[in-house]
mmCIF file of C-alpha atoms and ligand atoms in Angstrom:
data_model
loop_
_atom_site.group_PDB
_atom_site.id
_atom_site.type_symbol
_atom_site.label_atom_id
_atom_site.label_comp_id
_atom_site.label_asym_id
_atom_site.label_seq_id
_atom_site.Cartn_x
_atom_site.Cartn_y
_atom_site.Cartn_z
ATOM 1 C CA MET U 1 128.081 104.024 74.156
ATOM 2 C CA LEU U 2 127.142 107.641 73.563
ATOM 3 C CA PHE U 3 123.549 108.883 73.860
ATOM 4 C CA GLN U 4 123.183 112.240 72.149
ATOM 5 C CA ASN U 5 120.619 115.006 72.655
ATOM 6 C CA ALA U 6 118.972 113.828 75.846
ATOM 7 C CA ARG U 7 116.626 116.199 77.631
ATOM 8 C CA ILE U 8 117.382 115.216 81.210
ATOM 9 C CA GLU U 9 114.560 115.829 83.683
ATOM 10 C CA ASN U 10 112.781 118.580 81.724
ATOM 11 C CA ALA U 11 115.986 120.542 81.115
ATOM 12 C CA GLY U 12 115.683 123.456 78.693
ATOM 13 C CA THR U 13 118.735 122.251 76.754
ATOM 14 C CA CYS U 14 120.025 118.861 75.673
ATOM 15 C CA SER U 15 122.976 116.838 76.921
ATOM 16 C CA ASP U 16 125.077 113.970 75.673
ATOM 17 C CA ILE U 17 125.508 110.971 77.944
ATOM 18 C CA ARG U 18 128.426 108.537 77.775
ATOM 19 C CA VAL U 19 127.847 105.123 79.317
ATOM 20 C CA LEU U 20 130.860 102.952 80.027
ATOM 21 C CA ASP U 21 130.953 99.661 81.925
ATOM 22 C CA GLY U 22 127.344 100.125 83.005
ATOM 23 C CA ARG U 23 127.906 103.571 84.506
ATOM 24 C CA PHE U 24 127.328 107.185 83.514
ATOM 25 C CA GLN U 25 130.899 108.065 82.623
ATOM 26 C CA ALA U 26 130.281 111.622 81.395
ATOM 27 C CA ILE U 27 127.322 113.964 80.960
ATOM 28 C CA ALA U 28 127.894 117.253 79.131
ATOM 29 C CA PRO U 29 126.257 119.555 76.558
ATOM 30 C CA HIS U 30 128.406 118.025 73.821
ATOM 31 C CA LEU U 31 130.653 114.973 73.815
ATOM 32 C CA ASP U 32 132.594 113.853 70.734
ATOM 33 C CA PRO U 33 132.197 110.152 69.932
ATOM 34 C CA LEU U 34 135.314 108.140 70.656
ATOM 35 C CA PRO U 35 136.805 106.087 67.804
ATOM 36 C CA GLY U 36 134.492 103.111 67.259
ATOM 37 C CA GLU U 37 131.994 104.236 69.883
ATOM 38 C CA GLU U 38 128.349 103.304 69.272
ATOM 39 C CA THR U 39 126.012 106.321 69.278
ATOM 40 C CA GLU U 40 122.281 106.800 69.601
ATOM 41 C CA ASP U 41 120.630 110.146 68.908
ATOM 42 C CA LEU U 42 117.747 110.620 71.339
ATOM 43 C CA GLY U 43 116.564 113.627 69.349
ATOM 44 C CA GLY U 44 115.739 115.833 72.343
ATOM 45 C CA LYS U 45 113.502 113.258 74.036
ATOM 46 C CA LEU U 46 112.886 113.310 77.772
ATOM 47 C CA VAL U 47 115.298 111.247 79.861
ATOM 48 C CA LEU U 48 114.372 110.429 83.452
ATOM 49 C CA PRO U 49 115.750 108.198 86.159
ATOM 50 C CA PRO U 50 113.787 104.922 86.160
ATOM 51 C CA PHE U 51 110.278 104.867 87.545
ATOM 52 C CA ILE U 52 109.748 103.370 90.984
ATOM 53 C CA GLU U 53 106.657 101.486 92.091
ATOM 54 C CA SER U 54 106.641 102.355 95.793
ATOM 55 C CA HIS U 55 103.540 100.362 96.704
ATOM 56 C CA VAL U 56 102.063 97.263 95.135
ATOM 57 C CA HIS U 57 100.917 93.800 96.159
ATOM 58 C CA LEU U 58 102.663 91.472 93.710
ATOM 59 C CA ASP U 59 101.483 88.306 95.478
ATOM 60 C CA THR U 60 97.853 89.153 94.719
ATOM 61 C CA CYS U 61 98.263 90.566 91.217
ATOM 62 C CA LEU U 62 96.370 89.143 88.229
ATOM 63 C CA THR U 63 93.829 87.239 90.328
ATOM 64 C CA ALA U 64 90.684 89.390 89.948
ATOM 65 C CA GLY U 65 87.546 87.241 89.739
ATOM 66 C CA ASP U 66 89.345 84.099 90.891
ATOM 67 C CA PRO U 67 87.426 82.543 92.556
ATOM 68 C CA VAL U 68 85.013 85.452 93.099
ATOM 69 C CA TRP U 69 84.716 89.091 92.062
ATOM 70 C CA ASN U 70 84.651 91.914 94.597
ATOM 71 C CA MET U 71 81.080 93.111 94.045
ATOM 72 C CA SER U 72 80.869 95.914 96.624
ATOM 73 C CA GLY U 73 84.225 97.442 95.735
ATOM 74 C CA THR U 74 85.186 97.770 99.403
ATOM 75 C CA LEU U 75 88.556 97.026 100.951
ATOM 76 C CA PHE U 76 86.866 94.562 103.272
ATOM 77 C CA GLU U 77 85.198 92.490 100.572
ATOM 78 C CA GLY U 78 88.555 92.511 98.809
ATOM 79 C CA ILE U 79 90.156 90.964 101.885
ATOM 80 C CA GLU U 80 87.419 88.273 101.943
ATOM 81 C CA CYS U 81 87.898 87.495 98.245
ATOM 82 C CA TRP U 82 91.649 87.255 98.741
ATOM 83 C CA ALA U 83 91.243 84.903 101.726
ATOM 84 C CA LYS U 84 89.461 82.492 99.344
ATOM 85 C CA ARG U 85 92.188 82.811 96.702
ATOM 86 C CA LYS U 86 94.885 82.413 99.340
ATOM 87 C CA ASP U 87 93.729 78.846 99.990
ATOM 88 C CA LYS U 88 94.791 77.940 96.432
ATOM 89 C CA LEU U 89 98.223 79.595 96.476
ATOM 90 C CA SER U 90 101.164 77.632 95.180
ATOM 91 C CA ALA U 91 104.721 78.628 94.440
ATOM 92 C CA GLN U 92 104.202 78.084 90.715
ATOM 93 C CA ASP U 93 101.042 80.178 90.660
ATOM 94 C CA ILE U 94 102.873 83.063 92.328
ATOM 95 C CA ARG U 95 105.866 82.709 90.031
ATOM 96 C CA ASP U 96 103.722 82.829 86.891
ATOM 97 C CA ARG U 97 101.788 85.902 87.948
ATOM 98 C CA VAL U 98 104.719 87.858 89.362
ATOM 99 C CA ASN U 99 106.846 87.183 86.300
ATOM 100 C CA ARG U 100 104.077 88.569 84.111
ATOM 101 C CA ALA U 101 103.545 91.626 86.314
ATOM 102 C CA VAL U 102 107.257 92.404 86.494
ATOM 103 C CA ARG U 103 107.427 92.443 82.706
ATOM 104 C CA MET U 104 104.409 94.738 82.540
ATOM 105 C CA TYR U 105 106.219 97.127 84.861
ATOM 106 C CA ALA U 106 109.509 96.827 82.957
ATOM 107 C CA LYS U 107 107.804 97.772 79.704
ATOM 108 C CA ASN U 108 106.572 100.925 81.408
ATOM 109 C CA GLY U 109 109.989 102.028 82.649
ATOM 110 C CA VAL U 110 109.806 100.713 86.211
ATOM 111 C CA GLN U 111 113.064 99.333 87.649
ATOM 112 C CA HIS U 112 112.310 99.308 91.389
ATOM 113 C CA ILE U 113 109.306 97.829 93.169
ATOM 114 C CA ARG U 114 108.320 97.735 96.819
ATOM 115 C CA SER U 115 105.871 94.858 97.168
ATOM 116 C CA HIS U 116 103.745 94.084 100.164
ATOM 117 C CA VAL U 117 103.394 90.328 100.660
ATOM 118 C CA ASP U 118 100.640 88.828 102.798
ATOM 119 C CA VAL U 119 102.041 86.927 105.777
ATOM 120 C CA THR U 120 98.690 85.961 107.295
ATOM 121 C CA ASP U 121 99.129 82.468 105.907
ATOM 122 C CA PRO U 122 100.337 79.652 108.183
ATOM 123 C CA LYS U 123 102.494 78.301 105.349
ATOM 124 C CA LEU U 124 104.003 81.666 104.313
ATOM 125 C CA THR U 125 103.964 80.377 100.728
ATOM 126 C CA ALA U 126 103.884 83.824 99.156
ATOM 127 C CA MET U 127 106.699 85.161 101.318
ATOM 128 C CA GLU U 128 108.972 82.208 100.610
ATOM 129 C CA THR U 129 108.379 82.443 96.866
ATOM 130 C CA MET U 130 108.675 86.226 96.704
ATOM 131 C CA LEU U 131 112.031 86.088 98.505
ATOM 132 C CA GLN U 132 113.259 83.689 95.824
ATOM 133 C CA LEU U 133 111.899 85.879 93.031
ATOM 134 C CA ARG U 134 113.564 88.941 94.563
ATOM 135 C CA GLU U 135 116.923 87.214 94.026
ATOM 136 C CA GLU U 136 116.118 85.657 90.636
ATOM 137 C CA LEU U 137 114.932 88.950 89.148
ATOM 138 C CA ARG U 138 117.639 91.100 90.715
ATOM 139 C CA ASP U 139 119.367 91.959 87.419
ATOM 140 C CA VAL U 140 116.183 93.279 85.827
ATOM 141 C CA MET U 141 114.064 94.495 88.721
ATOM 142 C CA ASP U 142 115.039 95.674 92.173
ATOM 143 C CA ILE U 143 112.332 94.282 94.479
ATOM 144 C CA GLN U 144 111.841 95.228 98.116
ATOM 145 C CA ILE U 145 109.561 93.055 100.214
ATOM 146 C CA VAL U 146 107.268 94.126 103.040
ATOM 147 C CA ALA U 147 106.009 91.479 105.449
ATOM 148 C CA PHE U 148 102.374 92.542 105.342
ATOM 149 C CA PRO U 149 99.879 91.050 107.825
ATOM 150 C CA GLN U 150 96.759 91.461 105.662
ATOM 151 C CA GLU U 151 94.367 90.023 108.266
ATOM 152 C CA GLY U 152 96.008 91.654 111.265
ATOM 153 C CA ILE U 153 98.812 90.995 113.710
ATOM 154 C CA LEU U 154 96.791 90.599 116.913
ATOM 155 C CA SER U 155 93.522 89.703 115.208
ATOM 156 C CA TYR U 156 94.854 86.722 113.220
ATOM 157 C CA PRO U 157 95.809 83.384 114.778
ATOM 158 C CA ASN U 158 99.543 83.317 115.494
ATOM 159 C CA GLY U 159 99.859 86.696 113.729
ATOM 160 C CA LYS U 160 102.822 87.950 115.750
ATOM 161 C CA GLN U 161 104.824 84.800 115.138
ATOM 162 C CA LEU U 162 104.083 84.765 111.395
ATOM 163 C CA LEU U 163 105.191 88.373 111.044
ATOM 164 C CA GLU U 164 108.410 87.762 112.931
ATOM 165 C CA ASP U 165 109.097 84.566 110.953
ATOM 166 C CA ALA U 166 108.688 86.472 107.687
ATOM 167 C CA VAL U 167 111.074 89.166 108.840
ATOM 168 C CA ARG U 168 113.613 86.577 109.938
ATOM 169 C CA MET U 169 113.280 84.854 106.543
ATOM 170 C CA GLY U 170 114.488 88.055 104.918
ATOM 171 C CA ALA U 171 111.696 90.591 104.358
ATOM 172 C CA ASP U 172 113.146 94.075 103.905
ATOM 173 C CA CYS U 173 110.335 95.897 105.701
ATOM 174 C CA VAL U 174 107.831 95.276 108.455
ATOM 175 C CA GLY U 175 104.163 96.048 107.810
ATOM 176 C CA ALA U 176 100.992 96.416 109.867
ATOM 177 C CA ILE U 177 97.295 97.127 109.312
ATOM 178 C CA PRO U 178 96.004 98.995 112.381
ATOM 179 C CA HIS U 179 92.566 99.888 110.933
ATOM 180 C CA PHE U 180 91.793 96.181 110.399
ATOM 181 C CA GLU U 181 92.644 95.025 113.925
ATOM 182 C CA PHE U 182 89.628 94.091 116.078
ATOM 183 C CA THR U 183 89.971 96.991 118.507
ATOM 184 C CA ARG U 184 91.660 100.363 118.894
ATOM 185 C CA GLU U 185 93.835 98.824 121.631
ATOM 186 C CA TYR U 186 94.963 96.027 119.296
ATOM 187 C CA SER U 187 95.691 98.637 116.679
ATOM 188 C CA VAL U 188 98.126 100.493 118.942
ATOM 189 C CA GLU U 189 99.637 97.269 120.253
ATOM 190 C CA SER U 190 100.125 95.941 116.716
ATOM 191 C CA LEU U 191 102.019 99.071 115.713
ATOM 192 C CA ASN U 192 104.238 98.874 118.778
ATOM 193 C CA PHE U 193 104.952 95.240 117.997
ATOM 194 C CA ALA U 194 105.735 95.873 114.319
ATOM 195 C CA MET U 195 107.985 98.831 114.994
ATOM 196 C CA ASP U 196 109.851 97.049 117.772
ATOM 197 C CA LEU U 197 110.455 94.213 115.281
ATOM 198 C CA ALA U 198 111.915 96.715 112.823
ATOM 199 C CA VAL U 199 114.359 97.869 115.481
ATOM 200 C CA LYS U 200 115.207 94.310 116.536
ATOM 201 C CA TYR U 201 115.941 93.143 112.967
ATOM 202 C CA ASP U 202 117.132 96.467 111.527
ATOM 203 C CA ARG U 203 114.385 96.702 108.914
ATOM 204 C CA LEU U 204 112.376 99.476 107.293
ATOM 205 C CA VAL U 205 108.695 99.932 108.159
ATOM 206 C CA ASP U 206 105.749 100.381 105.792
ATOM 207 C CA VAL U 207 102.324 100.368 107.402
ATOM 208 C CA HIS U 208 98.955 100.108 105.671
ATOM 209 C CA CYS U 209 97.721 102.942 107.824
ATOM 210 C CA ASP U 210 94.140 104.163 108.277
ATOM 211 C CA GLU U 211 92.910 102.913 104.918
ATOM 212 C CA ILE U 212 89.333 103.672 105.887
ATOM 213 C CA ASP U 213 86.975 106.651 105.806
ATOM 214 C CA ASP U 214 86.549 106.554 109.587
ATOM 215 C CA GLU U 215 87.762 109.940 110.799
ATOM 216 C CA ALA U 216 88.435 108.358 114.203
ATOM 217 C CA SER U 217 91.032 106.017 112.683
ATOM 218 C CA ARG U 218 94.192 107.359 114.271
ATOM 219 C CA GLY U 219 96.920 104.842 113.542
ATOM 220 C CA LEU U 220 99.007 107.525 111.895
ATOM 221 C CA GLU U 221 99.751 109.431 115.098
ATOM 222 C CA THR U 222 101.059 106.243 116.703
ATOM 223 C CA VAL U 223 103.206 105.420 113.657
ATOM 224 C CA ALA U 224 104.704 108.919 113.663
ATOM 225 C CA ALA U 225 105.233 109.048 117.421
ATOM 226 C CA ARG U 226 106.976 105.660 117.485
ATOM 227 C CA ALA U 227 109.081 106.578 114.432
ATOM 228 C CA LEU U 228 110.289 109.608 116.334
ATOM 229 C CA GLU U 229 110.795 107.946 119.698
ATOM 230 C CA LEU U 230 112.521 104.839 118.354
ATOM 231 C CA GLY U 231 114.749 106.929 116.087
ATOM 232 C CA LEU U 232 113.424 105.117 113.002
ATOM 233 C CA ARG U 233 112.305 108.391 111.429
ATOM 234 C CA ASP U 234 112.501 108.313 107.609
ATOM 235 C CA ARG U 235 112.929 104.538 107.707
ATOM 236 C CA VAL U 236 109.173 104.527 108.292
ATOM 237 C CA THR U 237 106.411 104.921 105.704
ATOM 238 C CA ALA U 238 102.697 105.397 106.196
ATOM 239 C CA SER U 239 100.836 104.035 103.167
ATOM 240 C CA HIS U 240 97.282 104.936 102.138
ATOM 241 C CA THR U 241 96.370 107.153 105.203
ATOM 242 C CA THR U 242 93.027 107.801 103.522
ATOM 243 C CA ALA U 243 91.360 108.649 106.846
ATOM 244 C CA MET U 244 93.451 111.807 106.778
ATOM 245 C CA GLY U 245 91.113 112.956 104.021
ATOM 246 C CA SER U 246 88.316 112.737 106.603
ATOM 247 C CA TYR U 247 90.089 114.168 109.676
ATOM 248 C CA ASN U 248 88.915 117.546 110.909
ATOM 249 C CA ASN U 249 91.267 120.446 110.221
ATOM 250 C CA ALA U 250 91.853 121.288 113.894
ATOM 251 C CA TYR U 251 93.194 117.778 114.478
ATOM 252 C CA VAL U 252 95.385 117.907 111.365
ATOM 253 C CA LEU U 253 96.851 121.210 112.530
ATOM 254 C CA ARG U 254 98.082 119.465 115.667
ATOM 255 C CA LEU U 255 99.073 116.262 113.855
ATOM 256 C CA MET U 256 101.146 118.041 111.202
ATOM 257 C CA ARG U 257 103.721 119.137 113.795
ATOM 258 C CA LEU U 258 104.321 115.528 114.813
ATOM 259 C CA LEU U 259 104.433 114.343 111.194
ATOM 260 C CA LYS U 260 107.150 116.869 110.377
ATOM 261 C CA MET U 261 109.132 116.073 113.526
ATOM 262 C CA SER U 262 108.927 112.347 112.808
ATOM 263 C CA GLY U 263 110.388 112.553 109.292
ATOM 264 C CA ILE U 264 108.198 109.687 108.036
ATOM 265 C CA ASN U 265 107.308 109.152 104.368
ATOM 266 C CA PHE U 266 103.850 108.807 102.836
ATOM 267 C CA VAL U 267 102.610 106.733 99.926
ATOM 268 C CA SER U 268 99.287 107.605 98.333
ATOM 269 C CA ASN U 269 97.529 105.222 95.932
ATOM 270 C CA PRO U 270 95.051 107.421 94.092
ATOM 271 C CA LEU U 271 93.730 104.916 91.547
ATOM 272 C CA VAL U 272 92.857 102.291 94.072
ATOM 273 C CA ASN U 273 91.700 104.486 96.924
ATOM 274 C CA THR U 274 89.322 106.591 94.822
ATOM 275 C CA HIS U 275 87.800 103.231 93.905
ATOM 276 C CA LEU U 276 87.760 101.591 97.376
ATOM 277 C CA GLN U 277 86.935 104.577 99.593
ATOM 278 C CA GLY U 278 83.710 106.522 99.948
ATOM 279 C CA ARG U 279 81.774 103.267 99.598
ATOM 280 C CA ALA U 280 79.703 103.935 102.739
ATOM 281 C CA ASP U 281 78.956 107.507 101.643
ATOM 282 C CA THR U 282 75.890 108.686 99.808
ATOM 283 C CA TYR U 283 76.470 112.332 98.853
ATOM 284 C CA PRO U 284 78.616 114.305 99.342
ATOM 285 C CA LYS U 285 80.965 111.406 98.581
ATOM 286 C CA ARG U 286 84.534 111.565 99.859
ATOM 287 C CA ARG U 287 87.502 111.327 97.521
ATOM 288 C CA GLY U 288 89.296 108.847 99.773
ATOM 289 C CA VAL U 289 92.797 110.145 99.187
ATOM 290 C CA THR U 290 95.225 111.471 101.774
ATOM 291 C CA ARG U 291 96.261 115.137 101.942
ATOM 292 C CA VAL U 292 99.036 114.960 99.351
ATOM 293 C CA LYS U 293 99.035 118.650 98.520
ATOM 294 C CA GLU U 294 99.213 119.782 102.142
ATOM 295 C CA LEU U 295 101.829 117.189 103.152
ATOM 296 C CA THR U 296 103.973 118.153 100.160
ATOM 297 C CA ALA U 297 103.621 121.858 101.004
ATOM 298 C CA GLU U 298 104.931 121.085 104.507
ATOM 299 C CA GLY U 299 108.035 119.469 103.015
ATOM 300 C CA ILE U 300 106.937 115.932 103.887
ATOM 301 C CA ASN U 301 107.945 113.247 101.399
ATOM 302 C CA VAL U 302 105.047 111.721 99.449
ATOM 303 C CA SER U 303 105.173 109.222 96.596
ATOM 304 C CA PHE U 304 102.436 107.650 94.491
ATOM 305 C CA GLY U 305 101.870 103.907 94.095
ATOM 306 C CA HIS U 306 99.670 101.723 91.925
ATOM 307 C CA ASP U 307 98.752 99.336 94.777
ATOM 308 C CA ASP U 308 97.207 96.651 92.588
ATOM 309 C CA ILE U 309 97.206 95.122 89.162
ATOM 310 C CA PHE U 310 93.938 93.290 88.461
ATOM 311 C CA ASP U 311 93.224 91.718 91.836
ATOM 312 C CA PRO U 312 90.442 91.623 94.457
ATOM 313 C CA TRP U 313 90.958 95.309 95.249
ATOM 314 C CA TYR U 314 91.238 96.706 91.742
ATOM 315 C CA PRO U 315 89.747 95.313 88.538
ATOM 316 C CA MET U 316 92.118 97.197 86.227
ATOM 317 C CA GLY U 317 95.815 98.104 86.077
ATOM 318 C CA ASN U 318 98.528 97.630 83.487
ATOM 319 C CA GLY U 319 101.824 98.280 85.260
ATOM 320 C CA SER U 320 102.024 101.852 84.034
ATOM 321 C CA LEU U 321 102.468 104.516 86.676
ATOM 322 C CA ARG U 322 101.291 107.165 84.236
ATOM 323 C CA ASP U 323 97.632 106.693 85.139
ATOM 324 C CA VAL U 324 98.518 106.787 88.829
ATOM 325 C CA VAL U 325 100.141 110.198 88.460
ATOM 326 C CA PHE U 326 97.458 111.445 86.082
ATOM 327 C CA LEU U 327 94.584 110.634 88.409
ATOM 328 C CA GLY U 328 96.623 111.597 91.473
ATOM 329 C CA LEU U 329 97.068 115.135 90.212
ATOM 330 C CA HIS U 330 93.357 115.459 89.480
ATOM 331 C CA VAL U 331 92.032 114.103 92.734
ATOM 332 C CA THR U 332 94.493 116.111 94.858
ATOM 333 C CA GLN U 333 93.936 119.202 92.694
ATOM 334 C CA MET U 334 97.636 119.607 92.001
ATOM 335 C CA MET U 335 97.023 120.915 88.511
ATOM 336 C CA GLY U 336 99.216 124.026 88.311
ATOM 337 C CA TYR U 337 101.881 124.004 85.573
ATOM 338 C CA GLU U 338 104.741 123.392 88.023
ATOM 339 C CA ASP U 339 102.761 120.662 89.766
ATOM 340 C CA ILE U 340 102.227 118.840 86.483
ATOM 341 C CA VAL U 341 105.669 119.212 84.922
ATOM 342 C CA ASN U 342 107.332 118.068 88.148
ATOM 343 C CA ALA U 343 104.862 115.294 88.922
ATOM 344 C CA TYR U 344 107.306 112.600 87.792
ATOM 345 C CA ARG U 345 108.971 113.139 91.177
ATOM 346 C CA PHE U 346 106.120 111.188 92.812
ATOM 347 C CA ILE U 347 107.277 108.070 90.987
ATOM 348 C CA THR U 348 111.026 108.795 90.892
ATOM 349 C CA HIS U 349 112.900 110.877 93.474
ATOM 350 C CA ASN U 350 110.229 110.896 96.189
ATOM 351 C CA ALA U 351 109.760 107.158 95.855
ATOM 352 C CA ALA U 352 113.550 106.671 95.966
ATOM 353 C CA ARG U 353 113.599 108.403 99.349
ATOM 354 C CA THR U 354 110.834 106.147 100.629
ATOM 355 C CA LEU U 355 112.646 103.023 99.432
ATOM 356 C CA HIS U 356 115.980 104.283 100.804
ATOM 357 C CA LEU U 357 117.699 103.799 97.465
ATOM 358 C CA GLY U 358 120.408 106.234 98.521
ATOM 359 C CA ASP U 359 122.776 108.330 96.414
ATOM 360 C CA GLY U 360 123.109 105.638 93.750
ATOM 361 C CA TYR U 361 119.701 106.552 92.324
ATOM 362 C CA GLY U 362 119.429 109.288 89.702
ATOM 363 C CA ILE U 363 121.232 110.498 86.623
ATOM 364 C CA GLY U 364 124.760 111.628 87.430
ATOM 365 C CA GLU U 365 128.354 110.862 86.547
ATOM 366 C CA GLY U 366 129.658 107.770 88.321
ATOM 367 C CA LYS U 367 126.231 106.314 89.032
ATOM 368 C CA SER U 368 124.811 103.142 87.532
ATOM 369 C CA ALA U 369 123.526 103.942 84.024
ATOM 370 C CA ASP U 370 119.849 103.444 84.820
ATOM 371 C CA PHE U 371 117.474 105.664 82.857
ATOM 372 C CA ILE U 372 114.379 105.750 80.705
ATOM 373 C CA VAL U 373 113.545 107.640 77.526
ATOM 374 C CA LEU U 374 110.035 108.991 76.997
ATOM 375 C CA ASP U 375 108.494 110.021 73.698
ATOM 376 C CA ALA U 376 108.036 113.674 74.721
ATOM 377 C CA GLU U 377 110.144 116.742 75.458
ATOM 378 C CA ASN U 378 109.025 117.204 79.037
ATOM 379 C CA TYR U 379 106.911 115.429 81.605
ATOM 380 C CA TYR U 380 103.940 117.738 81.140
ATOM 381 C CA ASP U 381 103.634 116.647 77.514
ATOM 382 C CA ALA U 382 104.424 113.051 78.392
ATOM 383 C CA LEU U 383 101.536 112.967 80.829
ATOM 384 C CA VAL U 384 99.038 114.746 78.597
ATOM 385 C CA GLN U 385 99.902 112.689 75.522
ATOM 386 C CA ASP U 386 100.300 109.399 77.396
ATOM 387 C CA ALA U 387 103.770 109.137 75.846
ATOM 388 C CA PRO U 388 105.221 105.627 75.735
ATOM 389 C CA VAL U 389 108.498 104.773 77.443
ATOM 390 C CA LEU U 390 110.659 104.261 74.348
ATOM 391 C CA ALA U 391 113.465 102.539 76.219
ATOM 392 C CA SER U 392 114.473 101.458 79.688
ATOM 393 C CA TRP U 393 118.208 101.073 80.342
ATOM 394 C CA LYS U 394 119.662 99.509 83.469
ATOM 395 C CA ALA U 395 123.412 99.455 84.086
ATOM 396 C CA GLY U 396 123.873 100.120 80.385
ATOM 397 C CA ARG U 397 121.658 97.210 79.304
ATOM 398 C CA LYS U 398 118.412 97.793 77.417
ATOM 399 C CA LEU U 399 115.671 96.080 79.416
ATOM 400 C CA ALA U 400 112.589 97.110 77.477
ATOM 401 C CA GLN U 401 111.434 99.151 74.533
ATOM 402 C CA SER U 402 108.247 100.491 72.962
ATOM 403 C CA ALA U 403 107.440 101.949 69.581
ATOM 404 C CA PRO U 404 106.364 105.599 69.435
ATOM 405 C CA ALA U 405 102.603 105.990 69.624
ATOM 406 C CA SER U 406 101.015 106.064 66.191
ATOM 407 C CA GLY U 407 97.589 106.928 64.846
ATOM 408 C CA GLU U 408 96.358 109.901 62.868
ATOM 409 C CA ALA U 409 93.185 111.647 61.863
ATOM 410 C CA LEU U 410 92.388 110.848 58.219
ATOM 411 C CA PHE U 411 90.877 114.194 57.283
HETATM 412 N N1 LIG K 501 95.199 95.072 101.034
HETATM 413 C C1 LIG K 501 94.843 96.162 101.753
HETATM 414 O O1 LIG K 501 94.692 96.062 102.970
HETATM 415 N N2 LIG K 501 94.669 97.341 101.144
HETATM 416 C C2 LIG K 501 94.837 97.445 99.835
HETATM 417 N N3 LIG K 501 94.645 98.626 99.249
HETATM 418 C C3 LIG K 501 95.204 96.315 99.085
HETATM 419 C C4 LIG K 501 95.379 95.143 99.727
HETATM 420 C C5 LIG K 501 95.384 96.432 97.638
HETATM 421 FE FE1 LIG K 502 98.240 98.452 99.660
#
């Protein structure tokens, strides 16, 4: 099949793309159709590699208000609400919700998801079911699973064993939640335990790290130091790190050296953390987002995630990463032209590095023909106009489509 007039990643000129046997066979300014070859004229629309959701909790999605709403809007009330919902978990319940959420993502051009899955459950129901869904959905969605100890590793009964069991069952990544552990000592010990597990089982690491406005929350330095010392380096990701928005500058000056040496990745979740953080503040009220602009300027890899779709921590969400990027740029004040036009990198290339997708990701001859078409000429316009994802192709198969946005002034 030949796709004509594609504007690949904001390019000034268009290209033709030939897809054969599920792969990009040729990409060039002009390709003549072969005899009998099907063609589709993309008319100069923006073509990007598929979007990547680098941080979400699929096991909790679509449960907001069941059985109770999070009234304070804090992370901690969210954890309490979820503990009540967790009691009612069943495999079928998880299957129904995750299948719906995956389709919401697919419609919005997402083809890869890293999902945290709560393992502070003696039955590990969510983990068992998510591992099955990872395999069942493999052809349409690439799902990575983090064994995430929502209620702590040392502060939850049998927490160490549950985490290790989940990893042995087949989780791709090991998680931790240092700012939720009972004490600072537990926090450090939990990180050492989680990262040693990653070495033992050859897994990636993704820590919910310092998701709190406490400027004394210093899990990040331990994560970075252990990533360096254990040689895990870019196999490690620090998610949230909202306390970094509250650290004093003198401390960050010292910390930045270690962060760069460690090679770790960051995931920021601007929609959810502007909502959850700053809840103990009066005014001035903190923004609750990590230092994305400064980390990026230092060459450190940062991606953006949604974190939640309609669950105890976030009462909205539709599976579109557009709003994540849109708000992320505002709250981090990355609003220069280059910042905006290149912002798709937060949910494509940067996220691919975090997920360790390797050289197979991206648009290039010989790679799997995975790409999306947006109803705009470049990402700046796509973001401003909230352009729909017209089509999502994976290995040469069309997974999802949307109609162009309509609506007009009648005067
Ligand atoms: N759990 C957590 O600890 N933090 C979050 N932001 C979510 C779940 C969504
Ligand atoms: Fe999260």
